[in-house]
Amino acid sequence: MGSTFIRETISWFAAFSDPFFLRSTLKDYFADILTYLVQLFPYVVLGCFLGEFLKFTSWTKLIFRFTKKHTALSIISAAVLGILSPLCTYGTVPVLIALFHGGVSCAPLIAFLAASSMMNPQLFIMTVGGLGWVIALLRLLCISVFSLLCGFLTLLLPETFVVRDNIRARKADPAPIENRPAKTFTWKKYLHDVFHNLLFVGRMMLIGIAIASFVDMLPMALLFGEIDTSTPVGILFAAAAGIPVYACGGGTIPLIRSLLDQGMSRGSALAFLTVGPATRITSLSAVAAIFKKRFLLCYVIVLLIFSVLAGLLFV
């Protein structure tokens, strides 16, 4: 790091020796937390109600019906349905296994996985509320294109390279998928699930807000040093940072809002938001139950390259 970064770091930490500065900083910190809560919480509530409502629809049968069509159409359909799916990665894994055993090829399943792990209706609503319509729509566009890219690239790979041997050995009759009844809607169950989802998302959002409010106090030099976040190196740095830093979709939005306010480029923000949700340790460990590690490594590499190119395009 250069001399500017060192000076910024020393002066920022030295300022905390002043009691007045410390009290003022803490006051601003909690004020920021309250501001973020007021701005984002309504979107969290709306997203939870919408996401839980979609779970009462026949998603598995719908996905099966569309992913059994012509190859190109099945990939496009899978990407769209993946974005609309309210399921988290752990909820998606059983669906993918059932579809694969039912005769669906790998390509649409990969497109569905990529899309569903990176976007859902709830997250889109929260992105609009926290980052605005422009970034929300660009994020949706990037995820859609990447999902389609993954699906069509998977057509070039043999099934033995993609799917674990123990999963391939247990293919079954697809009939049970089409005959499976839809989940019965009851207000009691619906509101119960909304409440528990709201507790989880709200808790993760609060953690993200606390981190974002802390980041608000940091000079940009402490976060990215002297890296220009509008350059290819800066965008690559932001994309790579999404792998260890990204924890929860809702909780990350305030952090990105804070970084954008401090001068982070839109391209770097998009790169971070594209890589992060698909490369969380929890997500990758769940997906590794179906797909081979070498395929997941290729998936992450392609995602990094794509996110940097997308960031440069929309910087």
PDB file of C-alpha atoms in Angstrom:
ATOM      1  CA  MET A   1       0.000   0.000   0.000  1.00  0.00           C
ATOM      2  CA  GLY A   2       1.130   3.534  -0.632  1.00  0.00           C
ATOM      3  CA  SER A   3       1.855   6.348   1.773  1.00  0.00           C
ATOM      4  CA  THR A   4      -1.699   7.737   1.463  1.00  0.00           C
ATOM      5  CA  PHE A   5      -3.179   4.511   2.801  1.00  0.00           C
ATOM      6  CA  ILE A   6      -0.733   4.467   5.743  1.00  0.00           C
ATOM      7  CA  ARG A   7      -1.446   8.090   6.659  1.00  0.00           C
ATOM      8  CA  GLU A   8      -5.226   7.559   6.452  1.00  0.00           C
ATOM      9  CA  THR A   9      -5.011   4.468   8.654  1.00  0.00           C
ATOM     10  CA  ILE A  10      -2.836   6.064  11.348  1.00  0.00           C
ATOM     11  CA  SER A  11      -4.844   9.297  11.493  1.00  0.00           C
ATOM     12  CA  TRP A  12      -8.190   7.496  11.633  1.00  0.00           C
ATOM     13  CA  PHE A  13      -7.217   5.243  14.542  1.00  0.00           C
ATOM     14  CA  ALA A  14      -5.432   8.061  16.366  1.00  0.00           C
ATOM     15  CA  ALA A  15      -8.608  10.154  16.306  1.00  0.00           C
ATOM     16  CA  PHE A  16     -10.298   7.718  18.704  1.00  0.00           C
ATOM     17  CA  SER A  17      -8.075   8.949  21.529  1.00  0.00           C
ATOM     18  CA  ASP A  18     -10.259  12.064  21.581  1.00  0.00           C
ATOM     19  CA  PRO A  19     -13.339  11.383  23.816  1.00  0.00           C
ATOM     20  CA  PHE A  20     -15.466  13.911  21.923  1.00  0.00           C
ATOM     21  CA  PHE A  21     -14.630  12.256  18.597  1.00  0.00           C
ATOM     22  CA  LEU A  22     -15.442   8.832  20.059  1.00  0.00           C
ATOM     23  CA  ARG A  23     -18.849   9.944  21.387  1.00  0.00           C
ATOM     24  CA  SER A  24     -19.695  11.699  18.146  1.00  0.00           C
ATOM     25  CA  THR A  25     -18.673   8.676  16.103  1.00  0.00           C
ATOM     26  CA  LEU A  26     -20.778   6.286  18.193  1.00  0.00           C
ATOM     27  CA  LYS A  27     -23.766   8.640  17.940  1.00  0.00           C
ATOM     28  CA  ASP A  28     -23.412   8.748  14.159  1.00  0.00           C
ATOM     29  CA  TYR A  29     -22.969   4.968  14.069  1.00  0.00           C
ATOM     30  CA  PHE A  30     -26.273   4.206  15.803  1.00  0.00           C
ATOM     31  CA  ALA A  31     -28.030   6.942  13.815  1.00  0.00           C
ATOM     32  CA  ASP A  32     -26.863   5.237  10.618  1.00  0.00           C
ATOM     33  CA  ILE A  33     -28.211   1.901  11.859  1.00  0.00           C
ATOM     34  CA  LEU A  34     -31.621   3.444  12.500  1.00  0.00           C
ATOM     35  CA  THR A  35     -31.622   5.133   9.084  1.00  0.00           C
ATOM     36  CA  TYR A  36     -30.822   1.879   7.302  1.00  0.00           C
ATOM     37  CA  LEU A  37     -33.554   0.053   9.236  1.00  0.00           C
ATOM     38  CA  VAL A  38     -36.183   2.620   8.287  1.00  0.00           C
ATOM     39  CA  GLN A  39     -35.148   2.497   4.631  1.00  0.00           C
ATOM     40  CA  LEU A  40     -34.809  -1.271   4.187  1.00  0.00           C
ATOM     41  CA  PHE A  41     -37.134  -3.010   6.636  1.00  0.00           C
ATOM     42  CA  PRO A  42     -40.354  -2.414   4.621  1.00  0.00           C
ATOM     43  CA  TYR A  43     -38.731  -4.125   1.634  1.00  0.00           C
ATOM     44  CA  VAL A  44     -37.660  -7.058   3.805  1.00  0.00           C
ATOM     45  CA  VAL A  45     -41.235  -7.517   5.024  1.00  0.00           C
ATOM     46  CA  LEU A  46     -42.658  -7.308   1.491  1.00  0.00           C
ATOM     47  CA  GLY A  47     -40.054  -9.739   0.190  1.00  0.00           C
ATOM     48  CA  CYS A  48     -40.792 -12.288   2.941  1.00  0.00           C
ATOM     49  CA  PHE A  49     -44.534 -12.234   2.227  1.00  0.00           C
ATOM     50  CA  LEU A  50     -43.957 -12.671  -1.514  1.00  0.00           C
ATOM     51  CA  GLY A  51     -41.294 -15.349  -1.129  1.00  0.00           C
ATOM     52  CA  GLU A  52     -43.382 -17.489   1.236  1.00  0.00           C
ATOM     53  CA  PHE A  53     -46.467 -17.183  -0.965  1.00  0.00           C
ATOM     54  CA  LEU A  54     -44.565 -18.618  -3.955  1.00  0.00           C
ATOM     55  CA  LYS A  55     -43.646 -21.697  -1.909  1.00  0.00           C
ATOM     56  CA  PHE A  56     -47.284 -22.803  -1.994  1.00  0.00           C
ATOM     57  CA  THR A  57     -47.190 -23.170  -5.778  1.00  0.00           C
ATOM     58  CA  SER A  58     -46.200 -26.324  -7.694  1.00  0.00           C
ATOM     59  CA  TRP A  59     -42.650 -25.223  -8.430  1.00  0.00           C
ATOM     60  CA  THR A  60     -41.108 -28.654  -8.917  1.00  0.00           C
ATOM     61  CA  LYS A  61     -43.777 -29.768 -11.395  1.00  0.00           C
ATOM     62  CA  LEU A  62     -43.601 -26.427 -13.203  1.00  0.00           C
ATOM     63  CA  ILE A  63     -39.813 -26.600 -13.512  1.00  0.00           C
ATOM     64  CA  PHE A  64     -39.985 -30.228 -14.668  1.00  0.00           C
ATOM     65  CA  ARG A  65     -42.561 -29.364 -17.335  1.00  0.00           C
ATOM     66  CA  PHE A  66     -40.432 -26.575 -18.817  1.00  0.00           C
ATOM     67  CA  THR A  67     -37.008 -28.219 -18.485  1.00  0.00           C
ATOM     68  CA  LYS A  68     -38.163 -31.254 -20.480  1.00  0.00           C
ATOM     69  CA  LYS A  69     -38.698 -29.103 -23.601  1.00  0.00           C
ATOM     70  CA  HIS A  70     -36.250 -28.418 -26.454  1.00  0.00           C
ATOM     71  CA  THR A  71     -32.684 -27.936 -25.183  1.00  0.00           C
ATOM     72  CA  ALA A  72     -32.373 -24.192 -25.775  1.00  0.00           C
ATOM     73  CA  LEU A  73     -35.882 -23.477 -24.511  1.00  0.00           C
ATOM     74  CA  SER A  74     -35.327 -25.646 -21.440  1.00  0.00           C
ATOM     75  CA  ILE A  75     -32.197 -23.665 -20.478  1.00  0.00           C
ATOM     76  CA  ILE A  76     -33.964 -20.318 -20.920  1.00  0.00           C
ATOM     77  CA  SER A  77     -36.990 -21.550 -18.971  1.00  0.00           C
ATOM     78  CA  ALA A  78     -34.798 -22.931 -16.179  1.00  0.00           C
ATOM     79  CA  ALA A  79     -32.940 -19.612 -15.815  1.00  0.00           C
ATOM     80  CA  VAL A  80     -36.201 -17.645 -15.598  1.00  0.00           C
ATOM     81  CA  LEU A  81     -37.749 -20.082 -13.123  1.00  0.00           C
ATOM     82  CA  GLY A  82     -34.551 -20.078 -11.068  1.00  0.00           C
ATOM     83  CA  ILE A  83     -34.742 -16.309 -10.654  1.00  0.00           C
ATOM     84  CA  LEU A  84     -38.409 -16.542  -9.674  1.00  0.00           C
ATOM     85  CA  SER A  85     -37.852 -19.446  -7.295  1.00  0.00           C
ATOM     86  CA  PRO A  86     -38.182 -18.588  -3.588  1.00  0.00           C
ATOM     87  CA  LEU A  87     -35.992 -21.533  -2.591  1.00  0.00           C
ATOM     88  CA  CYS A  88     -32.566 -21.037  -1.008  1.00  0.00           C
ATOM     89  CA  THR A  89     -29.635 -23.146  -2.182  1.00  0.00           C
ATOM     90  CA  TYR A  90     -30.319 -25.832   0.412  1.00  0.00           C
ATOM     91  CA  GLY A  91     -33.949 -25.931  -0.704  1.00  0.00           C
ATOM     92  CA  THR A  92     -32.888 -26.092  -4.358  1.00  0.00           C
ATOM     93  CA  VAL A  93     -30.618 -29.124  -3.962  1.00  0.00           C
ATOM     94  CA  PRO A  94     -33.443 -31.664  -3.392  1.00  0.00           C
ATOM     95  CA  VAL A  95     -35.325 -30.181  -6.353  1.00  0.00           C
ATOM     96  CA  LEU A  96     -32.280 -30.572  -8.619  1.00  0.00           C
ATOM     97  CA  ILE A  97     -31.773 -34.177  -7.551  1.00  0.00           C
ATOM     98  CA  ALA A  98     -35.442 -34.993  -8.167  1.00  0.00           C
ATOM     99  CA  LEU A  99     -35.345 -33.363 -11.590  1.00  0.00           C
ATOM    100  CA  PHE A 100     -32.101 -35.097 -12.568  1.00  0.00           C
ATOM    101  CA  HIS A 101     -33.465 -38.471 -11.487  1.00  0.00           C
ATOM    102  CA  GLY A 102     -36.599 -37.638 -13.460  1.00  0.00           C
ATOM    103  CA  GLY A 103     -34.611 -37.351 -16.680  1.00  0.00           C
ATOM    104  CA  VAL A 104     -33.760 -33.639 -16.905  1.00  0.00           C
ATOM    105  CA  SER A 105     -30.321 -33.015 -18.435  1.00  0.00           C
ATOM    106  CA  CYS A 106     -27.526 -31.158 -16.646  1.00  0.00           C
ATOM    107  CA  ALA A 107     -27.623 -27.966 -18.733  1.00  0.00           C
ATOM    108  CA  PRO A 108     -31.021 -26.609 -17.591  1.00  0.00           C
ATOM    109  CA  LEU A 109     -30.310 -27.741 -14.030  1.00  0.00           C
ATOM    110  CA  ILE A 110     -27.089 -25.716 -13.957  1.00  0.00           C
ATOM    111  CA  ALA A 111     -28.925 -22.697 -15.373  1.00  0.00           C
ATOM    112  CA  PHE A 112     -31.590 -23.068 -12.690  1.00  0.00           C
ATOM    113  CA  LEU A 113     -28.990 -23.489  -9.940  1.00  0.00           C
ATOM    114  CA  ALA A 114     -26.968 -20.448 -11.028  1.00  0.00           C
ATOM    115  CA  ALA A 115     -30.054 -18.254 -11.212  1.00  0.00           C
ATOM    116  CA  SER A 116     -31.711 -19.415  -7.995  1.00  0.00           C
ATOM    117  CA  SER A 117     -28.522 -19.150  -5.929  1.00  0.00           C
ATOM    118  CA  MET A 118     -27.947 -15.551  -7.057  1.00  0.00           C
ATOM    119  CA  MET A 119     -31.428 -14.026  -7.219  1.00  0.00           C
ATOM    120  CA  ASN A 120     -34.979 -14.466  -5.967  1.00  0.00           C
ATOM    121  CA  PRO A 121     -38.017 -12.149  -5.803  1.00  0.00           C
ATOM    122  CA  GLN A 122     -37.283 -11.204  -2.209  1.00  0.00           C
ATOM    123  CA  LEU A 123     -33.670 -10.262  -2.936  1.00  0.00           C
ATOM    124  CA  PHE A 124     -34.660  -8.236  -6.000  1.00  0.00           C
ATOM    125  CA  ILE A 125     -37.114  -6.203  -3.938  1.00  0.00           C
ATOM    126  CA  MET A 126     -34.469  -5.570  -1.273  1.00  0.00           C
ATOM    127  CA  THR A 127     -31.930  -4.566  -3.951  1.00  0.00           C
ATOM    128  CA  VAL A 128     -34.385  -2.017  -5.342  1.00  0.00           C
ATOM    129  CA  GLY A 129     -34.975  -0.629  -1.863  1.00  0.00           C
ATOM    130  CA  GLY A 130     -31.313  -0.469  -0.888  1.00  0.00           C
ATOM    131  CA  LEU A 131     -29.495   0.277  -4.145  1.00  0.00           C
ATOM    132  CA  GLY A 132     -32.110   1.644  -6.517  1.00  0.00           C
ATOM    133  CA  TRP A 133     -33.766   0.457  -9.715  1.00  0.00           C
ATOM    134  CA  VAL A 134     -30.731   0.899 -11.979  1.00  0.00           C
ATOM    135  CA  ILE A 135     -28.395  -1.386 -10.038  1.00  0.00           C
ATOM    136  CA  ALA A 136     -31.224  -3.828  -9.274  1.00  0.00           C
ATOM    137  CA  LEU A 137     -32.047  -4.212 -12.979  1.00  0.00           C
ATOM    138  CA  LEU A 138     -28.365  -4.429 -13.979  1.00  0.00           C
ATOM    139  CA  ARG A 139     -27.870  -7.082 -11.309  1.00  0.00           C
ATOM    140  CA  LEU A 140     -30.848  -9.004 -12.674  1.00  0.00           C
ATOM    141  CA  LEU A 141     -29.470  -8.695 -16.215  1.00  0.00           C
ATOM    142  CA  CYS A 142     -26.016  -9.961 -15.192  1.00  0.00           C
ATOM    143  CA  ILE A 143     -27.477 -12.937 -13.353  1.00  0.00           C
ATOM    144  CA  SER A 144     -29.780 -13.802 -16.258  1.00  0.00           C
ATOM    145  CA  VAL A 145     -26.949 -13.722 -18.805  1.00  0.00           C
ATOM    146  CA  PHE A 146     -24.600 -15.689 -16.547  1.00  0.00           C
ATOM    147  CA  SER A 147     -27.246 -18.354 -15.888  1.00  0.00           C
ATOM    148  CA  LEU A 148     -27.823 -18.806 -19.606  1.00  0.00           C
ATOM    149  CA  LEU A 149     -24.065 -18.868 -20.243  1.00  0.00           C
ATOM    150  CA  CYS A 150     -23.626 -21.620 -17.641  1.00  0.00           C
ATOM    151  CA  GLY A 151     -26.441 -23.659 -19.137  1.00  0.00           C
ATOM    152  CA  PHE A 152     -25.158 -23.502 -22.702  1.00  0.00           C
ATOM    153  CA  LEU A 153     -21.522 -24.102 -21.683  1.00  0.00           C
ATOM    154  CA  THR A 154     -22.608 -27.187 -19.743  1.00  0.00           C
ATOM    155  CA  LEU A 155     -23.917 -28.648 -23.006  1.00  0.00           C
ATOM    156  CA  LEU A 156     -20.255 -29.025 -24.014  1.00  0.00           C
ATOM    157  CA  LEU A 157     -19.395 -31.123 -20.946  1.00  0.00           C
ATOM    158  CA  PRO A 158     -20.047 -34.840 -20.420  1.00  0.00           C
ATOM    159  CA  GLU A 159     -22.413 -35.755 -17.595  1.00  0.00           C
ATOM    160  CA  THR A 160     -19.610 -37.713 -15.930  1.00  0.00           C
ATOM    161  CA  PHE A 161     -17.605 -34.483 -15.538  1.00  0.00           C
ATOM    162  CA  VAL A 162     -20.487 -32.601 -13.940  1.00  0.00           C
ATOM    163  CA  VAL A 163     -22.538 -34.918 -11.704  1.00  0.00           C
ATOM    164  CA  ARG A 164     -21.256 -37.039  -8.832  1.00  0.00           C
ATOM    165  CA  ASP A 165     -21.217 -40.779  -9.499  1.00  0.00           C
ATOM    166  CA  ASN A 166     -23.502 -41.660  -6.580  1.00  0.00           C
ATOM    167  CA  ILE A 167     -26.173 -39.249  -7.865  1.00  0.00           C
ATOM    168  CA  ARG A 168     -25.981 -40.591 -11.425  1.00  0.00           C
ATOM    169  CA  ALA A 169     -26.415 -44.136 -10.112  1.00  0.00           C
ATOM    170  CA  ARG A 170     -29.863 -43.433  -8.641  1.00  0.00           C
ATOM    171  CA  LYS A 171     -31.946 -42.212 -11.578  1.00  0.00           C
ATOM    172  CA  ALA A 172     -35.645 -42.966 -11.203  1.00  0.00           C
ATOM    173  CA  ASP A 173     -38.994 -42.810 -12.993  1.00  0.00           C
ATOM    174  CA  PRO A 174     -40.041 -39.177 -13.557  1.00  0.00           C
ATOM    175  CA  ALA A 175     -43.755 -39.892 -12.990  1.00  0.00           C
ATOM    176  CA  PRO A 176     -43.757 -39.057  -9.246  1.00  0.00           C
ATOM    177  CA  ILE A 177     -42.656 -35.479 -10.030  1.00  0.00           C
ATOM    178  CA  GLU A 178     -45.635 -34.773 -12.261  1.00  0.00           C
ATOM    179  CA  ASN A 179     -48.083 -36.443  -9.882  1.00  0.00           C
ATOM    180  CA  ARG A 180     -46.835 -34.733  -6.733  1.00  0.00           C
ATOM    181  CA  PRO A 181     -49.589 -32.597  -5.119  1.00  0.00           C
ATOM    182  CA  ALA A 182     -49.036 -28.900  -4.516  1.00  0.00           C
ATOM    183  CA  LYS A 183     -48.463 -27.666  -0.993  1.00  0.00           C
ATOM    184  CA  THR A 184     -51.813 -26.856   0.653  1.00  0.00           C
ATOM    185  CA  PHE A 185     -52.240 -23.188   1.500  1.00  0.00           C
ATOM    186  CA  THR A 186     -53.365 -22.281   5.004  1.00  0.00           C
ATOM    187  CA  TRP A 187     -53.155 -18.836   6.559  1.00  0.00           C
ATOM    188  CA  LYS A 188     -51.726 -20.291   9.760  1.00  0.00           C
ATOM    189  CA  LYS A 189     -48.877 -22.050   7.944  1.00  0.00           C
ATOM    190  CA  TYR A 190     -48.290 -19.084   5.632  1.00  0.00           C
ATOM    191  CA  LEU A 191     -48.014 -16.512   8.424  1.00  0.00           C
ATOM    192  CA  HIS A 192     -45.926 -18.909  10.526  1.00  0.00           C
ATOM    193  CA  ASP A 193     -43.412 -19.307   7.674  1.00  0.00           C
ATOM    194  CA  VAL A 194     -43.397 -15.564   6.956  1.00  0.00           C
ATOM    195  CA  PHE A 195     -42.653 -14.859  10.611  1.00  0.00           C
ATOM    196  CA  HIS A 196     -39.749 -17.323  10.797  1.00  0.00           C
ATOM    197  CA  ASN A 197     -38.348 -16.159   7.458  1.00  0.00           C
ATOM    198  CA  LEU A 198     -38.623 -12.572   8.640  1.00  0.00           C
ATOM    199  CA  LEU A 199     -36.733 -13.438  11.835  1.00  0.00           C
ATOM    200  CA  PHE A 200     -33.886 -15.017   9.852  1.00  0.00           C
ATOM    201  CA  VAL A 201     -33.694 -12.396   7.104  1.00  0.00           C
ATOM    202  CA  GLY A 202     -34.190  -9.584   9.620  1.00  0.00           C
ATOM    203  CA  ARG A 203     -31.387 -10.898  11.811  1.00  0.00           C
ATOM    204  CA  MET A 204     -29.018 -11.186   8.866  1.00  0.00           C
ATOM    205  CA  MET A 205     -30.101  -7.750   7.662  1.00  0.00           C
ATOM    206  CA  LEU A 206     -29.386  -6.268  11.082  1.00  0.00           C
ATOM    207  CA  ILE A 207     -25.908  -7.810  11.071  1.00  0.00           C
ATOM    208  CA  GLY A 208     -25.317  -6.385   7.605  1.00  0.00           C
ATOM    209  CA  ILE A 209     -26.576  -2.976   8.696  1.00  0.00           C
ATOM    210  CA  ALA A 210     -24.247  -2.990  11.698  1.00  0.00           C
ATOM    211  CA  ILE A 211     -21.305  -3.818   9.414  1.00  0.00           C
ATOM    212  CA  ALA A 212     -22.395  -1.237   6.840  1.00  0.00           C
ATOM    213  CA  SER A 213     -22.722   1.474   9.476  1.00  0.00           C
ATOM    214  CA  PHE A 214     -19.206   0.663  10.648  1.00  0.00           C
ATOM    215  CA  VAL A 215     -17.961   0.827   7.063  1.00  0.00           C
ATOM    216  CA  ASP A 216     -19.575   4.267   6.791  1.00  0.00           C
ATOM    217  CA  MET A 217     -17.027   5.473   9.350  1.00  0.00           C
ATOM    218  CA  LEU A 218     -14.052   4.098   7.447  1.00  0.00           C
ATOM    219  CA  PRO A 219     -12.145   6.091   4.850  1.00  0.00           C
ATOM    220  CA  MET A 220     -12.281   4.459   1.430  1.00  0.00           C
ATOM    221  CA  ALA A 221      -8.505   4.074   1.580  1.00  0.00           C
ATOM    222  CA  LEU A 222      -8.843   1.602   4.454  1.00  0.00           C
ATOM    223  CA  LEU A 223     -11.058  -0.663   2.359  1.00  0.00           C
ATOM    224  CA  PHE A 224      -9.472  -0.599  -1.084  1.00  0.00           C
ATOM    225  CA  GLY A 225      -6.205   1.164  -0.413  1.00  0.00           C
ATOM    226  CA  GLU A 226      -5.279   3.144  -3.494  1.00  0.00           C
ATOM    227  CA  ILE A 227      -7.036   0.777  -5.903  1.00  0.00           C
ATOM    228  CA  ASP A 228      -9.237   2.499  -8.471  1.00  0.00           C
ATOM    229  CA  THR A 229     -12.474   0.488  -8.349  1.00  0.00           C
ATOM    230  CA  SER A 230     -13.349   1.526 -11.904  1.00  0.00           C
ATOM    231  CA  THR A 231     -10.327  -0.266 -13.387  1.00  0.00           C
ATOM    232  CA  PRO A 232     -10.109  -3.982 -14.312  1.00  0.00           C
ATOM    233  CA  VAL A 233      -7.856  -4.613 -11.281  1.00  0.00           C
ATOM    234  CA  GLY A 234     -10.281  -2.836  -8.960  1.00  0.00           C
ATOM    235  CA  ILE A 235     -13.278  -4.721 -10.330  1.00  0.00           C
ATOM    236  CA  LEU A 236     -11.414  -8.025 -10.044  1.00  0.00           C
ATOM    237  CA  PHE A 237     -10.517  -7.151  -6.455  1.00  0.00           C
ATOM    238  CA  ALA A 238     -14.176  -6.409  -5.666  1.00  0.00           C
ATOM    239  CA  ALA A 239     -15.317  -9.634  -7.333  1.00  0.00           C
ATOM    240  CA  ALA A 240     -12.751 -11.695  -5.421  1.00  0.00           C
ATOM    241  CA  ALA A 241     -13.756  -9.954  -2.190  1.00  0.00           C
ATOM    242  CA  GLY A 242     -17.301 -11.202  -2.735  1.00  0.00           C
ATOM    243  CA  ILE A 243     -16.194 -14.787  -2.080  1.00  0.00           C
ATOM    244  CA  PRO A 244     -15.165 -14.415   1.596  1.00  0.00           C
ATOM    245  CA  VAL A 245     -17.153 -11.277   2.493  1.00  0.00           C
ATOM    246  CA  TYR A 246     -20.615 -12.021   1.097  1.00  0.00           C
ATOM    247  CA  ALA A 247     -22.750 -13.581   3.856  1.00  0.00           C
ATOM    248  CA  CYS A 248     -26.428 -12.857   3.234  1.00  0.00           C
ATOM    249  CA  GLY A 249     -28.137 -11.142   0.323  1.00  0.00           C
ATOM    250  CA  GLY A 250     -30.139  -8.733   2.428  1.00  0.00           C
ATOM    251  CA  GLY A 251     -27.313  -8.116   4.856  1.00  0.00           C
ATOM    252  CA  THR A 252     -24.839  -7.253   2.091  1.00  0.00           C
ATOM    253  CA  ILE A 253     -26.969  -4.563   0.465  1.00  0.00           C
ATOM    254  CA  PRO A 254     -26.303  -1.930   3.173  1.00  0.00           C
ATOM    255  CA  LEU A 255     -22.572  -2.648   2.902  1.00  0.00           C
ATOM    256  CA  ILE A 256     -22.604  -2.032  -0.856  1.00  0.00           C
ATOM    257  CA  ARG A 257     -24.733   1.094  -0.352  1.00  0.00           C
ATOM    258  CA  SER A 258     -22.100   2.422   2.030  1.00  0.00           C
ATOM    259  CA  LEU A 259     -19.229   1.641  -0.352  1.00  0.00           C
ATOM    260  CA  LEU A 260     -21.037   3.261  -3.277  1.00  0.00           C
ATOM    261  CA  ASP A 261     -21.580   6.403  -1.217  1.00  0.00           C
ATOM    262  CA  GLN A 262     -17.828   6.497  -0.537  1.00  0.00           C
ATOM    263  CA  GLY A 263     -16.903   6.270  -4.205  1.00  0.00           C
ATOM    264  CA  MET A 264     -16.962   2.589  -5.126  1.00  0.00           C
ATOM    265  CA  SER A 265     -17.698   2.232  -8.842  1.00  0.00           C
ATOM    266  CA  ARG A 266     -20.947   0.689 -10.032  1.00  0.00           C
ATOM    267  CA  GLY A 267     -18.976  -1.942 -11.951  1.00  0.00           C
ATOM    268  CA  SER A 268     -17.201  -3.122  -8.814  1.00  0.00           C
ATOM    269  CA  ALA A 269     -20.488  -3.212  -6.922  1.00  0.00           C
ATOM    270  CA  LEU A 270     -22.059  -5.359  -9.640  1.00  0.00           C
ATOM    271  CA  ALA A 271     -19.043  -7.684  -9.681  1.00  0.00           C
ATOM    272  CA  PHE A 272     -19.273  -8.125  -5.909  1.00  0.00           C
ATOM    273  CA  LEU A 273     -23.036  -8.731  -6.022  1.00  0.00           C
ATOM    274  CA  THR A 274     -22.665 -11.225  -8.880  1.00  0.00           C
ATOM    275  CA  VAL A 275     -19.908 -13.359  -7.389  1.00  0.00           C
ATOM    276  CA  GLY A 276     -20.888 -13.230  -3.720  1.00  0.00           C
ATOM    277  CA  PRO A 277     -24.190 -15.137  -3.526  1.00  0.00           C
ATOM    278  CA  ALA A 278     -23.017 -17.973  -5.783  1.00  0.00           C
ATOM    279  CA  THR A 279     -19.717 -18.589  -3.971  1.00  0.00           C
ATOM    280  CA  ARG A 280     -20.694 -18.574  -0.307  1.00  0.00           C
ATOM    281  CA  ILE A 281     -19.163 -21.533   1.509  1.00  0.00           C
ATOM    282  CA  THR A 282     -22.607 -22.717   2.598  1.00  0.00           C
ATOM    283  CA  SER A 283     -23.908 -22.594  -0.974  1.00  0.00           C
ATOM    284  CA  LEU A 284     -20.922 -24.369  -2.502  1.00  0.00           C
ATOM    285  CA  SER A 285     -20.932 -27.079   0.168  1.00  0.00           C
ATOM    286  CA  ALA A 286     -24.600 -27.786  -0.545  1.00  0.00           C
ATOM    287  CA  VAL A 287     -24.088 -27.878  -4.311  1.00  0.00           C
ATOM    288  CA  ALA A 288     -21.064 -30.170  -3.864  1.00  0.00           C
ATOM    289  CA  ALA A 289     -23.509 -32.861  -2.764  1.00  0.00           C
ATOM    290  CA  ILE A 290     -24.625 -33.093  -6.413  1.00  0.00           C
ATOM    291  CA  PHE A 291     -21.839 -31.781  -8.617  1.00  0.00           C
ATOM    292  CA  LYS A 292     -18.174 -32.732  -8.741  1.00  0.00           C
ATOM    293  CA  LYS A 293     -15.524 -30.441  -7.275  1.00  0.00           C
ATOM    294  CA  ARG A 294     -13.704 -29.970 -10.577  1.00  0.00           C
ATOM    295  CA  PHE A 295     -16.916 -28.737 -12.167  1.00  0.00           C
ATOM    296  CA  LEU A 296     -17.518 -26.331  -9.268  1.00  0.00           C
ATOM    297  CA  LEU A 297     -13.975 -24.989  -9.682  1.00  0.00           C
ATOM    298  CA  CYS A 298     -14.674 -24.287 -13.363  1.00  0.00           C
ATOM    299  CA  TYR A 299     -17.977 -22.682 -12.338  1.00  0.00           C
ATOM    300  CA  VAL A 300     -16.246 -20.270  -9.939  1.00  0.00           C
ATOM    301  CA  ILE A 301     -13.547 -19.359 -12.487  1.00  0.00           C
ATOM    302  CA  VAL A 302     -16.114 -18.629 -15.199  1.00  0.00           C
ATOM    303  CA  LEU A 303     -18.126 -16.583 -12.694  1.00  0.00           C
ATOM    304  CA  LEU A 304     -15.105 -14.444 -11.769  1.00  0.00           C
ATOM    305  CA  ILE A 305     -14.241 -13.781 -15.411  1.00  0.00           C
ATOM    306  CA  PHE A 306     -17.834 -12.964 -16.269  1.00  0.00           C
ATOM    307  CA  SER A 307     -18.291 -10.636 -13.295  1.00  0.00           C
ATOM    308  CA  VAL A 308     -15.185  -8.627 -14.200  1.00  0.00           C
ATOM    309  CA  LEU A 309     -16.312  -8.262 -17.823  1.00  0.00           C
ATOM    310  CA  ALA A 310     -19.806  -7.255 -16.700  1.00  0.00           C
ATOM    311  CA  GLY A 311     -18.337  -4.769 -14.250  1.00  0.00           C
ATOM    312  CA  LEU A 312     -16.216  -3.192 -16.984  1.00  0.00           C
ATOM    313  CA  LEU A 313     -19.255  -2.973 -19.260  1.00  0.00           C
ATOM    314  CA  PHE A 314     -21.424  -1.189 -16.676  1.00  0.00           C
ATOM    315  CA  VAL A 315     -18.756   0.688 -14.722  1.00  0.00           C
TER     316      VAL A 315
END
